[in-house]
PDB file of C-alpha atoms and ligand atoms in Angstrom:
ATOM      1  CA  UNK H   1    -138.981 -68.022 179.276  1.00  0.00           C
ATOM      2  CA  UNK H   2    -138.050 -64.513 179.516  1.00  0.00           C
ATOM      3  CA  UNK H   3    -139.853 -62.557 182.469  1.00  0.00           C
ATOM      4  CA  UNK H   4    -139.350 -59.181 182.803  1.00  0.00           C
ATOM      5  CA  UNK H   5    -140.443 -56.454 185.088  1.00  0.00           C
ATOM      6  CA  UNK H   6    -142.075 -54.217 182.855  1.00  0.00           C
ATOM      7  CA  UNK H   7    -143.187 -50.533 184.354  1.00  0.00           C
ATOM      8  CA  UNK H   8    -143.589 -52.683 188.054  1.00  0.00           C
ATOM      9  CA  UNK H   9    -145.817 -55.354 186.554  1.00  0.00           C
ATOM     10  CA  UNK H  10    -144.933 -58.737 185.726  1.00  0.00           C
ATOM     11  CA  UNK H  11    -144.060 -59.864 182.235  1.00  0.00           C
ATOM     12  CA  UNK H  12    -143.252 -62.177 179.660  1.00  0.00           C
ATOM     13  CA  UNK H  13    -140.476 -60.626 176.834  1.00  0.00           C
ATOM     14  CA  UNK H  14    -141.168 -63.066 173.467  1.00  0.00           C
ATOM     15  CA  UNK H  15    -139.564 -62.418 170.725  1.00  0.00           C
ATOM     16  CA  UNK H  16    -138.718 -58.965 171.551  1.00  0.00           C
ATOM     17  CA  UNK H  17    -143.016 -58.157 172.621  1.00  0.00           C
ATOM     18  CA  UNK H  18    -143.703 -58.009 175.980  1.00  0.00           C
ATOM     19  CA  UNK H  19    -146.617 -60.050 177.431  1.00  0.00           C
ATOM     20  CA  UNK H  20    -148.459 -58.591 180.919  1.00  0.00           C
ATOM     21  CA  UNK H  21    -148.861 -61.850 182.425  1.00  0.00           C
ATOM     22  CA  UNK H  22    -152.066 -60.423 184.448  1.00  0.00           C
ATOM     23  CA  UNK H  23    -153.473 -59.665 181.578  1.00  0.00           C
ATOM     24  CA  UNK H  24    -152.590 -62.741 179.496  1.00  0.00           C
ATOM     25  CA  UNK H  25    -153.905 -65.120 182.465  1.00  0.00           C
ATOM     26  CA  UNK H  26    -157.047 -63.298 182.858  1.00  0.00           C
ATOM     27  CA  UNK H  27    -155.794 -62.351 186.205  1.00  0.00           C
ATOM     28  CA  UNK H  28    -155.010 -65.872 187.314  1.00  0.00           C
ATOM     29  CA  UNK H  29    -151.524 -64.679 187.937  1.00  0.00           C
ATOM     30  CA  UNK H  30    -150.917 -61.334 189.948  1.00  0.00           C
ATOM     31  CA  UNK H  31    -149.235 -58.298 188.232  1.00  0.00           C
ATOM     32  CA  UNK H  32    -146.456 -58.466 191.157  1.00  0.00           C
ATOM     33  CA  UNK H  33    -143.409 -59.293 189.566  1.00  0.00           C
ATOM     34  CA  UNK H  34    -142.777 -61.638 192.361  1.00  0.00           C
ATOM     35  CA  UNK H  35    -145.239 -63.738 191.308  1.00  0.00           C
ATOM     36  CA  UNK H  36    -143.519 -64.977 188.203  1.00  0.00           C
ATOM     37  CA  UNK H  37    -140.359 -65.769 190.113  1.00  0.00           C
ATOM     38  CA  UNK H  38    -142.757 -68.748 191.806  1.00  0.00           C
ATOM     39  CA  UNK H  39    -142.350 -71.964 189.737  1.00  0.00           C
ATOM     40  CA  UNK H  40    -146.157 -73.284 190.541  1.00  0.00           C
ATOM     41  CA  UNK H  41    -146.866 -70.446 187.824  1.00  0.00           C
ATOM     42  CA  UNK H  42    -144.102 -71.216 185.340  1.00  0.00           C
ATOM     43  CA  UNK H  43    -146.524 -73.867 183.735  1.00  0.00           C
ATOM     44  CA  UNK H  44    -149.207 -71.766 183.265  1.00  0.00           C
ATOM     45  CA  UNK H  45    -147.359 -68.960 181.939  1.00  0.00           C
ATOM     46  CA  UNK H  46    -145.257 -71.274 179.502  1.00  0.00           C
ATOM     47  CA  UNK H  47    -148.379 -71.383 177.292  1.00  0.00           C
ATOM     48  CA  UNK H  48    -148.693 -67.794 176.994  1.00  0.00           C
ATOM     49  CA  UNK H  49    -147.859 -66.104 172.904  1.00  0.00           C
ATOM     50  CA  UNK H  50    -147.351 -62.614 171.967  1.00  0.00           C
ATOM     51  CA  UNK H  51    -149.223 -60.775 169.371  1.00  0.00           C
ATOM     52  CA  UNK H  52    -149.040 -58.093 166.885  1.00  0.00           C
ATOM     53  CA  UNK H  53    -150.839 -55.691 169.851  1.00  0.00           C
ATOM     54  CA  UNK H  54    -147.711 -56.344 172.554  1.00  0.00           C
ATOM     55  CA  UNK H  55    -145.247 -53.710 172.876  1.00  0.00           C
ATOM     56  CA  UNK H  56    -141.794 -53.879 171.515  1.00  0.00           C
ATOM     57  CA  UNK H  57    -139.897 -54.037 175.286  1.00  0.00           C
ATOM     58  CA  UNK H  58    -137.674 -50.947 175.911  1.00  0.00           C
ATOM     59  CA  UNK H  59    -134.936 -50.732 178.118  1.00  0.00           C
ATOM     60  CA  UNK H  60    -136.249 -48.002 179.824  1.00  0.00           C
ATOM     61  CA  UNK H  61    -139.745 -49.652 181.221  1.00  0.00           C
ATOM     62  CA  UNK H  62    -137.605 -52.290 182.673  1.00  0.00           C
ATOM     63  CA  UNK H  63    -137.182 -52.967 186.259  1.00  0.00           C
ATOM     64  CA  UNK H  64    -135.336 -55.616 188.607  1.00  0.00           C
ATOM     65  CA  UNK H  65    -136.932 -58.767 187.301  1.00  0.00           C
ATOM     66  CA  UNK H  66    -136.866 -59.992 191.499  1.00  0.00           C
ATOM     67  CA  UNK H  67    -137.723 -56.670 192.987  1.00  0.00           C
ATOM     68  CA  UNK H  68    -138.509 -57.594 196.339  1.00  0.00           C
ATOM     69  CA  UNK H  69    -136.204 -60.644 197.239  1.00  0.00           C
ATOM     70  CA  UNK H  70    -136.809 -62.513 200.845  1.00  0.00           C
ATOM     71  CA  UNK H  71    -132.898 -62.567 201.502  1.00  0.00           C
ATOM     72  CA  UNK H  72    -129.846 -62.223 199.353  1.00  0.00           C
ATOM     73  CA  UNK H  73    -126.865 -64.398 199.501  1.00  0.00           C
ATOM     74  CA  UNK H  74    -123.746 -63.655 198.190  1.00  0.00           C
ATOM     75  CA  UNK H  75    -120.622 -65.868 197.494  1.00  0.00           C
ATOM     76  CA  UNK H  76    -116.811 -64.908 197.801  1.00  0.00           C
ATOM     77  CA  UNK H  77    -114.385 -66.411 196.135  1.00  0.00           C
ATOM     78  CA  UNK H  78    -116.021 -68.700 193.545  1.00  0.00           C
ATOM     79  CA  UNK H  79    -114.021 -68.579 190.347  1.00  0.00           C
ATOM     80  CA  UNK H  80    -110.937 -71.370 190.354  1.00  0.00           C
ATOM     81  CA  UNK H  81    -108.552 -68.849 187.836  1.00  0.00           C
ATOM     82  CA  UNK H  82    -109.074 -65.628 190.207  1.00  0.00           C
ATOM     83  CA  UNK H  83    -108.288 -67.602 193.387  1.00  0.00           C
ATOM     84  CA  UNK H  84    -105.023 -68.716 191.430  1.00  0.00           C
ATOM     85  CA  UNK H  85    -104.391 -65.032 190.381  1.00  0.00           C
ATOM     86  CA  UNK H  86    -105.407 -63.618 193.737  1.00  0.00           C
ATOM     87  CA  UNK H  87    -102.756 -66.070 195.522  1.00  0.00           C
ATOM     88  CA  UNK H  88    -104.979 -67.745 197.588  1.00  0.00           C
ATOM     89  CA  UNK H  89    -105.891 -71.182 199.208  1.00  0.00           C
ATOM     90  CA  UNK H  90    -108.962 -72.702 197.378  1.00  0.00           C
ATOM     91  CA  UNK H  91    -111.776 -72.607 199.534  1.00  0.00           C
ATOM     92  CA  UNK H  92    -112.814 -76.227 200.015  1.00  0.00           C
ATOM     93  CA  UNK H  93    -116.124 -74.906 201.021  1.00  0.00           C
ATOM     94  CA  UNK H  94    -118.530 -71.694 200.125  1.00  0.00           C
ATOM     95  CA  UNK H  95    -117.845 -68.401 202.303  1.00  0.00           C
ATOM     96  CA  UNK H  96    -121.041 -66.502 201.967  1.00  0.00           C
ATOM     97  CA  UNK H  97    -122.142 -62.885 202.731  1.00  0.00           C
ATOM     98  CA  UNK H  98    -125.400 -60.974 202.332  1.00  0.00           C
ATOM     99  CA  UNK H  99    -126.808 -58.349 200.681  1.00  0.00           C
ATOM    100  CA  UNK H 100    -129.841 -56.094 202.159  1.00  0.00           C
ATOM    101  CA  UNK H 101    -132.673 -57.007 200.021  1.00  0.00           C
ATOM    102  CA  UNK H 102    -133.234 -53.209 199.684  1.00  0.00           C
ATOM    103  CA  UNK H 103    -129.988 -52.449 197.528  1.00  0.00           C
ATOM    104  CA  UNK H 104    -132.362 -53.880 194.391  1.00  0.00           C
ATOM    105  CA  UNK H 105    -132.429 -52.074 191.764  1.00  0.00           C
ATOM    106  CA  UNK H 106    -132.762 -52.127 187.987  1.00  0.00           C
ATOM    107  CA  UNK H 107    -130.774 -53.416 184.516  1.00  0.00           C
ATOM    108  CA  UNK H 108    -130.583 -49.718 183.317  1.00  0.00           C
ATOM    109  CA  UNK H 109    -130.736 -47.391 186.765  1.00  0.00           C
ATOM    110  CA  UNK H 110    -127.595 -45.165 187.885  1.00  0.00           C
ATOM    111  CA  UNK H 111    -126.434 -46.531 190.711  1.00  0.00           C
ATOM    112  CA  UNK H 112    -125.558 -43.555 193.373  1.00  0.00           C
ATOM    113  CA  UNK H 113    -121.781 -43.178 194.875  1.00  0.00           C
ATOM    114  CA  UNK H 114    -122.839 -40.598 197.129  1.00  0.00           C
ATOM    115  CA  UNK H 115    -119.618 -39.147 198.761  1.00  0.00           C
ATOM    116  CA  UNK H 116    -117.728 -42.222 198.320  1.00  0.00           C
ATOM    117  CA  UNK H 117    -114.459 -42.434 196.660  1.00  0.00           C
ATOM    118  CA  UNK H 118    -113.652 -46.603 196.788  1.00  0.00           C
ATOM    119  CA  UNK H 119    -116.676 -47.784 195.042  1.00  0.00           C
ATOM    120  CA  UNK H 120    -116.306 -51.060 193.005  1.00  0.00           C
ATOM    121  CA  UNK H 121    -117.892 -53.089 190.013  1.00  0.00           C
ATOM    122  CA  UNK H 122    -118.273 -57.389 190.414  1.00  0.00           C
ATOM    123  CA  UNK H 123    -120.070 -59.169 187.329  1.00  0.00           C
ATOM    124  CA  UNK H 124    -122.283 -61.987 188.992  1.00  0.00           C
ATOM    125  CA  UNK H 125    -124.287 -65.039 187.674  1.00  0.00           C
ATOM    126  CA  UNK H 126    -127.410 -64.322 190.092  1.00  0.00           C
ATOM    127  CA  UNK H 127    -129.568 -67.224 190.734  1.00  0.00           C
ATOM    128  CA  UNK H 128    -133.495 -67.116 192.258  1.00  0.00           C
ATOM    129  CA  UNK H 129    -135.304 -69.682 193.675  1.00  0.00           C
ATOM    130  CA  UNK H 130    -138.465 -70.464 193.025  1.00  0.00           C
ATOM    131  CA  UNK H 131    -139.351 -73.480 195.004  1.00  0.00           C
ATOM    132  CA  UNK H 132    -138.779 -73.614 198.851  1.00  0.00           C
ATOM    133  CA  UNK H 133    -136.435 -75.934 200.112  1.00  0.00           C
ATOM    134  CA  UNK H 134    -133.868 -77.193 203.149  1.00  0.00           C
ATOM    135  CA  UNK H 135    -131.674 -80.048 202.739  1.00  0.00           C
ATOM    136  CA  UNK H 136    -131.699 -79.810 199.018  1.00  0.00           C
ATOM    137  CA  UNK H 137    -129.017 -82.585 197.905  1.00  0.00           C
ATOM    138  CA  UNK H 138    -127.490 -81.247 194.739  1.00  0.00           C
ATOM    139  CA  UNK H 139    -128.615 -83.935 192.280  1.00  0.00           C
ATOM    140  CA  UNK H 140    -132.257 -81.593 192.271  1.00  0.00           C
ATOM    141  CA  UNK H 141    -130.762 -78.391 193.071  1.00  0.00           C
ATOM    142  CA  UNK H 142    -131.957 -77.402 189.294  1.00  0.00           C
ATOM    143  CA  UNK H 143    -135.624 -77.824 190.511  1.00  0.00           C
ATOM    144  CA  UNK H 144    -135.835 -75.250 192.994  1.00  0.00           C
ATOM    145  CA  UNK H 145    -134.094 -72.394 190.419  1.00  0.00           C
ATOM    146  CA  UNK H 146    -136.108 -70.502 188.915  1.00  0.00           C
ATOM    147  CA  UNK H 147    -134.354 -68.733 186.792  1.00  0.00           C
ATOM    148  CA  UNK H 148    -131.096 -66.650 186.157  1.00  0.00           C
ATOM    149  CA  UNK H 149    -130.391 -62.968 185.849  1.00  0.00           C
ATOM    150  CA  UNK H 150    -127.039 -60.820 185.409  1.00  0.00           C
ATOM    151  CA  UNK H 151    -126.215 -58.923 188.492  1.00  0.00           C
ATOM    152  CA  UNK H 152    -123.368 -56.737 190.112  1.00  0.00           C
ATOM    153  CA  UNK H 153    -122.189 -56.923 193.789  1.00  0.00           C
ATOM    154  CA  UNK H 154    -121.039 -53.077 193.694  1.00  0.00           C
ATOM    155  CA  UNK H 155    -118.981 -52.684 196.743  1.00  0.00           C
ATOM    156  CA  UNK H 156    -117.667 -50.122 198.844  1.00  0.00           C
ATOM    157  CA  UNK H 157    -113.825 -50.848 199.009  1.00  0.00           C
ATOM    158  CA  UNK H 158    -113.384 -48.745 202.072  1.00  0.00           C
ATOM    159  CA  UNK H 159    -116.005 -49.637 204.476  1.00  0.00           C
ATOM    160  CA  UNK H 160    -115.463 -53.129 203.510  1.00  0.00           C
ATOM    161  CA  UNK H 161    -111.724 -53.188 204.561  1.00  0.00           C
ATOM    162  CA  UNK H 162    -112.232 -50.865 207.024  1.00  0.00           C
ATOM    163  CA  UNK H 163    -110.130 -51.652 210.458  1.00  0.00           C
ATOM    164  CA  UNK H 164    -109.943 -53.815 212.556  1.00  0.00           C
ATOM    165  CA  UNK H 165    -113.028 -55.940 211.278  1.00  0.00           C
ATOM    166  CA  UNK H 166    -113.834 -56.422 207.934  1.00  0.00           C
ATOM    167  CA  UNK H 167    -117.558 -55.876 206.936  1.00  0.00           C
ATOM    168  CA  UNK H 168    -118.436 -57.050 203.618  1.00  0.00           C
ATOM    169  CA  UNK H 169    -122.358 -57.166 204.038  1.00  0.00           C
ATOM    170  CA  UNK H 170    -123.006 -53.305 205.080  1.00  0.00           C
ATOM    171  CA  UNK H 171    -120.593 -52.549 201.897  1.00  0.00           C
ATOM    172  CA  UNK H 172    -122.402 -54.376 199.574  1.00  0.00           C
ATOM    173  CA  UNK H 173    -125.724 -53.140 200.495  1.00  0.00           C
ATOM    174  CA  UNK H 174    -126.340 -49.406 199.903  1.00  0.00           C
ATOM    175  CA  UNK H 175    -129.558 -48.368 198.009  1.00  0.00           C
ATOM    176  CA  UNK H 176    -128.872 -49.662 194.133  1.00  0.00           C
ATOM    177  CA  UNK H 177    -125.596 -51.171 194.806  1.00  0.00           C
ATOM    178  CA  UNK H 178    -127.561 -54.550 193.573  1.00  0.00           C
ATOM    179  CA  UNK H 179    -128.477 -53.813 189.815  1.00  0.00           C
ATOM    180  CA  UNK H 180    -129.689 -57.275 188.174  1.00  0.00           C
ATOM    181  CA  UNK H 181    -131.769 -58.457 185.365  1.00  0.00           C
ATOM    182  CA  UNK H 182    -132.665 -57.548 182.592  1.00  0.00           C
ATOM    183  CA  UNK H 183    -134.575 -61.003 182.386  1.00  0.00           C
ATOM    184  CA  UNK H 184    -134.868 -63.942 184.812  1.00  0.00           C
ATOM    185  CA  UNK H 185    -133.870 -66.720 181.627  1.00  0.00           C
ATOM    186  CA  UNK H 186    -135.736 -69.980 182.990  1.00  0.00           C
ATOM    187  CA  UNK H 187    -132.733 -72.638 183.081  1.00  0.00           C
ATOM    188  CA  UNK H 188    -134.726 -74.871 180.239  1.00  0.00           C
ATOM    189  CA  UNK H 189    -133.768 -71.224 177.911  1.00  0.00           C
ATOM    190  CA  UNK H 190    -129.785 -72.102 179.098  1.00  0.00           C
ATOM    191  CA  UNK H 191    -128.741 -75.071 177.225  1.00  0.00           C
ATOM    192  CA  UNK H 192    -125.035 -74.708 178.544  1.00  0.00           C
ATOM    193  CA  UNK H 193    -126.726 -73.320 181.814  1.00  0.00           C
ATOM    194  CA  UNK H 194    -122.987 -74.638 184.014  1.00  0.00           C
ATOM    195  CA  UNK H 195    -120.831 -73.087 181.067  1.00  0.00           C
ATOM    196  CA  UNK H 196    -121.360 -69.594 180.397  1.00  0.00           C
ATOM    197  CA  UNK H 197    -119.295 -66.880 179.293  1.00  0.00           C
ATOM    198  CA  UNK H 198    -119.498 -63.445 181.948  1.00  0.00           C
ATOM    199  CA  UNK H 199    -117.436 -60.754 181.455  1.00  0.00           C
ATOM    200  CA  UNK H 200    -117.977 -56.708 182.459  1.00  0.00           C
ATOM    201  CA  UNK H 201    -116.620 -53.656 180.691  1.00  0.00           C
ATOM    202  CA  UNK H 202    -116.190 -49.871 182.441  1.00  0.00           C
ATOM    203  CA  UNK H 203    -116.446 -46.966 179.503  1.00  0.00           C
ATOM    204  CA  UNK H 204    -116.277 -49.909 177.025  1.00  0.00           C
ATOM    205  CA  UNK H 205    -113.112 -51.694 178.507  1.00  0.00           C
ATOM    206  CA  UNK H 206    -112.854 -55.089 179.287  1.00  0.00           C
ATOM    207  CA  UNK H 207    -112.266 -55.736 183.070  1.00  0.00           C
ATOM    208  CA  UNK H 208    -113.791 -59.006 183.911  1.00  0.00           C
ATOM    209  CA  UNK H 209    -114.142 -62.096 181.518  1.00  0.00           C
ATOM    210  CA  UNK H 210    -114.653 -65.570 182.241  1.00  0.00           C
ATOM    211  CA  UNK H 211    -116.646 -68.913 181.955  1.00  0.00           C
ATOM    212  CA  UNK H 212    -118.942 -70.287 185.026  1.00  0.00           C
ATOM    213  CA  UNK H 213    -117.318 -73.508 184.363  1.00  0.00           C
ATOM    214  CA  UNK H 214    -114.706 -72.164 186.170  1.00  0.00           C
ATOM    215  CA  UNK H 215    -116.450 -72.335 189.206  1.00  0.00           C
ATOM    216  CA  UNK H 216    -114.807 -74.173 192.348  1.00  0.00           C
ATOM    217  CA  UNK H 217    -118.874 -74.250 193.604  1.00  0.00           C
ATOM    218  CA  UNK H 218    -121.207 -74.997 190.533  1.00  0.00           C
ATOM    219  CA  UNK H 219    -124.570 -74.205 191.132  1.00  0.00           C
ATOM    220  CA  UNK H 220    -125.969 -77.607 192.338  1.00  0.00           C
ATOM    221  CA  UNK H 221    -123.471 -77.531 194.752  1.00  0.00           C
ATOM    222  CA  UNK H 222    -123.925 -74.138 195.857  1.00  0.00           C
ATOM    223  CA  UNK H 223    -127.289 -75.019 196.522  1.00  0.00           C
ATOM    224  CA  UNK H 224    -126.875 -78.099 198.761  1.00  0.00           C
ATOM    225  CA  UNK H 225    -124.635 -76.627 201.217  1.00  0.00           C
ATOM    226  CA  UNK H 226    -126.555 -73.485 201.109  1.00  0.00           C
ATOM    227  CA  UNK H 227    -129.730 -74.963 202.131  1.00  0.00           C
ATOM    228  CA  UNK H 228    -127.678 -77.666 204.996  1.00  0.00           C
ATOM    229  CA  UNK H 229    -129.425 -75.608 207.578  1.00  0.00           C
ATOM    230  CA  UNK H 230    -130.910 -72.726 205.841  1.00  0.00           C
ATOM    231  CA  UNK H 231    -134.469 -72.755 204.068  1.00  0.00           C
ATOM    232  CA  UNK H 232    -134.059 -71.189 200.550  1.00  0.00           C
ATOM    233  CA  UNK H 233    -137.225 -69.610 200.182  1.00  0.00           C
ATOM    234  CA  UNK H 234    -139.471 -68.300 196.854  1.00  0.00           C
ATOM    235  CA  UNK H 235    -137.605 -65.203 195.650  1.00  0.00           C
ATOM    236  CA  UNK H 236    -134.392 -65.628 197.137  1.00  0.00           C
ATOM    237  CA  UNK H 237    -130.964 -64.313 195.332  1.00  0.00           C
ATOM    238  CA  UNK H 238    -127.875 -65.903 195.262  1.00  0.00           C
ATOM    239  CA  UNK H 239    -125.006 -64.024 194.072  1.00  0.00           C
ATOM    240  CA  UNK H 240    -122.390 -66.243 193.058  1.00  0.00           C
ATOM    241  CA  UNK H 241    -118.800 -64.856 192.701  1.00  0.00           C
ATOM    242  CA  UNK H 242    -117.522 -63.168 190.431  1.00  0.00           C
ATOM    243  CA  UNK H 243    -114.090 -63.267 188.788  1.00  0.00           C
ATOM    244  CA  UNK H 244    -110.713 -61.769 188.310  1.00  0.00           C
ATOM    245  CA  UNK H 245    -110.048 -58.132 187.486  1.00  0.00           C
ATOM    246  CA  UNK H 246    -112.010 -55.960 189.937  1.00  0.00           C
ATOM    247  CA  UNK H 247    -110.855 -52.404 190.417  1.00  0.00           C
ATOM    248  CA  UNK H 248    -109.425 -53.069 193.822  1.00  0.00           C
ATOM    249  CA  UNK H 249    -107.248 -55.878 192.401  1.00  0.00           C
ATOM    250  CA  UNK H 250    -105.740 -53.659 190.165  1.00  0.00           C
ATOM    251  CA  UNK H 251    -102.167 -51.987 189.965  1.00  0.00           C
ATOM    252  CA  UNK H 252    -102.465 -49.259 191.055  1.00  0.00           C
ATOM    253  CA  UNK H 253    -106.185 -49.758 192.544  1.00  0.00           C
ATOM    254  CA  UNK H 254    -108.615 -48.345 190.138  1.00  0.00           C
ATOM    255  CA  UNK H 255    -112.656 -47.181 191.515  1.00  0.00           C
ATOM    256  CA  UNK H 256    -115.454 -46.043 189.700  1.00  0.00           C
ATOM    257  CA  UNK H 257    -115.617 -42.545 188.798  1.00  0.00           C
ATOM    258  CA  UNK H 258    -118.854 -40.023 188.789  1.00  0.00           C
ATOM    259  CA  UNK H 259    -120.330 -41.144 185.118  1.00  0.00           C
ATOM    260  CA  UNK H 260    -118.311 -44.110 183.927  1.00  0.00           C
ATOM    261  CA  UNK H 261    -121.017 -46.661 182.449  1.00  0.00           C
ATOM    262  CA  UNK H 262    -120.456 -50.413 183.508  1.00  0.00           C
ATOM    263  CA  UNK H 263    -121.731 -52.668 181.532  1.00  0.00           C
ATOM    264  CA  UNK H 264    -122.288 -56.601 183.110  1.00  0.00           C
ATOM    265  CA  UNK H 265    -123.106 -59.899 180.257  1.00  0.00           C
ATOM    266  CA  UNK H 266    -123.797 -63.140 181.067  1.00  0.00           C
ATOM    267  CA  UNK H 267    -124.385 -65.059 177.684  1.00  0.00           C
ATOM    268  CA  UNK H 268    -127.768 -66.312 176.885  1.00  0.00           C
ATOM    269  CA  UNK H 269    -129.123 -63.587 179.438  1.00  0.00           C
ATOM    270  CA  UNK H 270    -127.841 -60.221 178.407  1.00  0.00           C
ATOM    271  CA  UNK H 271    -126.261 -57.039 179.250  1.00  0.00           C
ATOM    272  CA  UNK H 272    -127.215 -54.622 182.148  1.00  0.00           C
ATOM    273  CA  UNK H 273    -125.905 -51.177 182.041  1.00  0.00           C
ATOM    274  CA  UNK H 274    -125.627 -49.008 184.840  1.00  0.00           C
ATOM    275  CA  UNK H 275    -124.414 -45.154 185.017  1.00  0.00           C
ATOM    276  CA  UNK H 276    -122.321 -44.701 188.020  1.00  0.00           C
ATOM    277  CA  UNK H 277    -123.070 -41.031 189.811  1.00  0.00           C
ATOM    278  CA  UNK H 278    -121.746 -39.323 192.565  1.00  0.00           C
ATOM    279  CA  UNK H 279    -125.003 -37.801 194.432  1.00  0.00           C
ATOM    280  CA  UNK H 280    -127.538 -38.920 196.960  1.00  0.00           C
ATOM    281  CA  UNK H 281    -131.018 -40.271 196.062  1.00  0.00           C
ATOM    282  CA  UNK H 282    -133.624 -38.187 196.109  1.00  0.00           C
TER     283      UNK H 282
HETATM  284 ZN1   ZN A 301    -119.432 -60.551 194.912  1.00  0.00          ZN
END
């Protein structure tokens, strides 16, 4: 399955028609998008079919396919190649950050840069859960995903860095700096679901590209020592790495500028696309 936040209310995208799941379950299933992200719905909603009366889906009507996530976790360092090009140790286990829940926002949206001048892209495989769980061991990790989506961990370079502590989580959570969708893809829809291709292009240049083979965590394993002595609840996010050629990485360090377009694929998902603007939000 495809779901979709379509105009705020939950949806199925088949074959290119979008199905309100309210609507299409008689109200058995709530139009909150969150609601689809819960696997005790997924069977009902796998029997749902579009018809000749569903709309075509547009990129515009679509929003963040997890709008309202309980907690987002990110991961650092999770792609074997970039740790080799980055010269450093690999990690022998996950070092996580978060993200404020409220730095959500959609596939298409501009993402805001305010005053900043170090802000920076990272293509992520972004994972929800959909079944709550502690002391998941890895062999069922599968069970609690929901689904997938295509995200980016924008980043402020400078307040990250910034002297004498480094502070990844208030960097990586301004309002929008957490574009993701534009569909959760149910696993079952991701036949190669540990062997993807994800790459990310700025103004139609490849930065990023790699395969989530390359992982040094795959997901099930992610998963396990995530939820050691954390609960993974229904609509969490995990963001998990992303891969060589970031902006900051580059010679001489490269940020976004006020309208460059990034555009973030993971294969079998899709393509978000997000205008970068300098400006507040009003
Ligand atoms: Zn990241």
């Amino acid at each position: 399955m495809r779901i979709a936040n379509v105009e705020g209310r939950g949806s199925l995208v088949i074959d290119g028609r979008v199905v309100d799941v309210e609507t299409a379950t008689s109200g058995r299933i709530t139009s909150d998008p969150m609601e689809l992200v819960d696997l005790r719905n997924h069977p009902l909603m796998a029997d749902l079919v579009a018809d000749e009366d569903c709309d075509q889906v547009s990129e515009s009507s679509l929003g963040p396919p997890v709008p309202r996530p309980r907690k987002i976790i990110a991961i650092a360092l999770n792609y074997r190649s970039h740790a080799v090009e980055a010269n450093k140790a690999i990690p022998t286990e996950p070092h996580v950050m978060v993200k404020f829940p409220t730095c959500i926002t959609g596939p298409y949206d501009d993402v805001l840069m305010y005053d900043l001048e170090m802000v920076d892209y990272e293509v992520e495989l972004v994972l929800a859960i959909g079944r709550q769980g502690v002391r998941i061991p890895s062999s069922s990790a599968w069970d609690h995903i929901s689904g997938l989506m295509v995200g980016n961990d924008v980043s402020d370079r400078n307040e990250q860095f910034r002297p004498p502590i480094r502070q990844f989580s208030m960097a990586k959570s301004y309002d929008r700096f957490g574009p993701t969708g534009p569909f959760l893809v149910t696993p079952e829809d991701l036949p190669n679901r540990d062997d993807l291709e994800i790459s990310l292009m700025v103004d139609g240049e490849l930065r990023q590209q790699a395969r989530t083979s390359d992982f040094i965590f795959p997901v099930p394993v992610l998963i396990e020592w995530l939820s050691r002595y954390v609960t993974l609840e229904v609509g969490d996010l995990v963001f998990t790495g992303t891969t060589g050629g970031v902006g900051d990485s580059m010679d001489p360090p490269t940020y976004l500028r006020n309208g460059q377009v990034v555009e973030a694929f993971v294969e079998g998902i899709g393509t978000i696309r997000n205008r970068f603007v300098t400006g507040d939000c009003q």
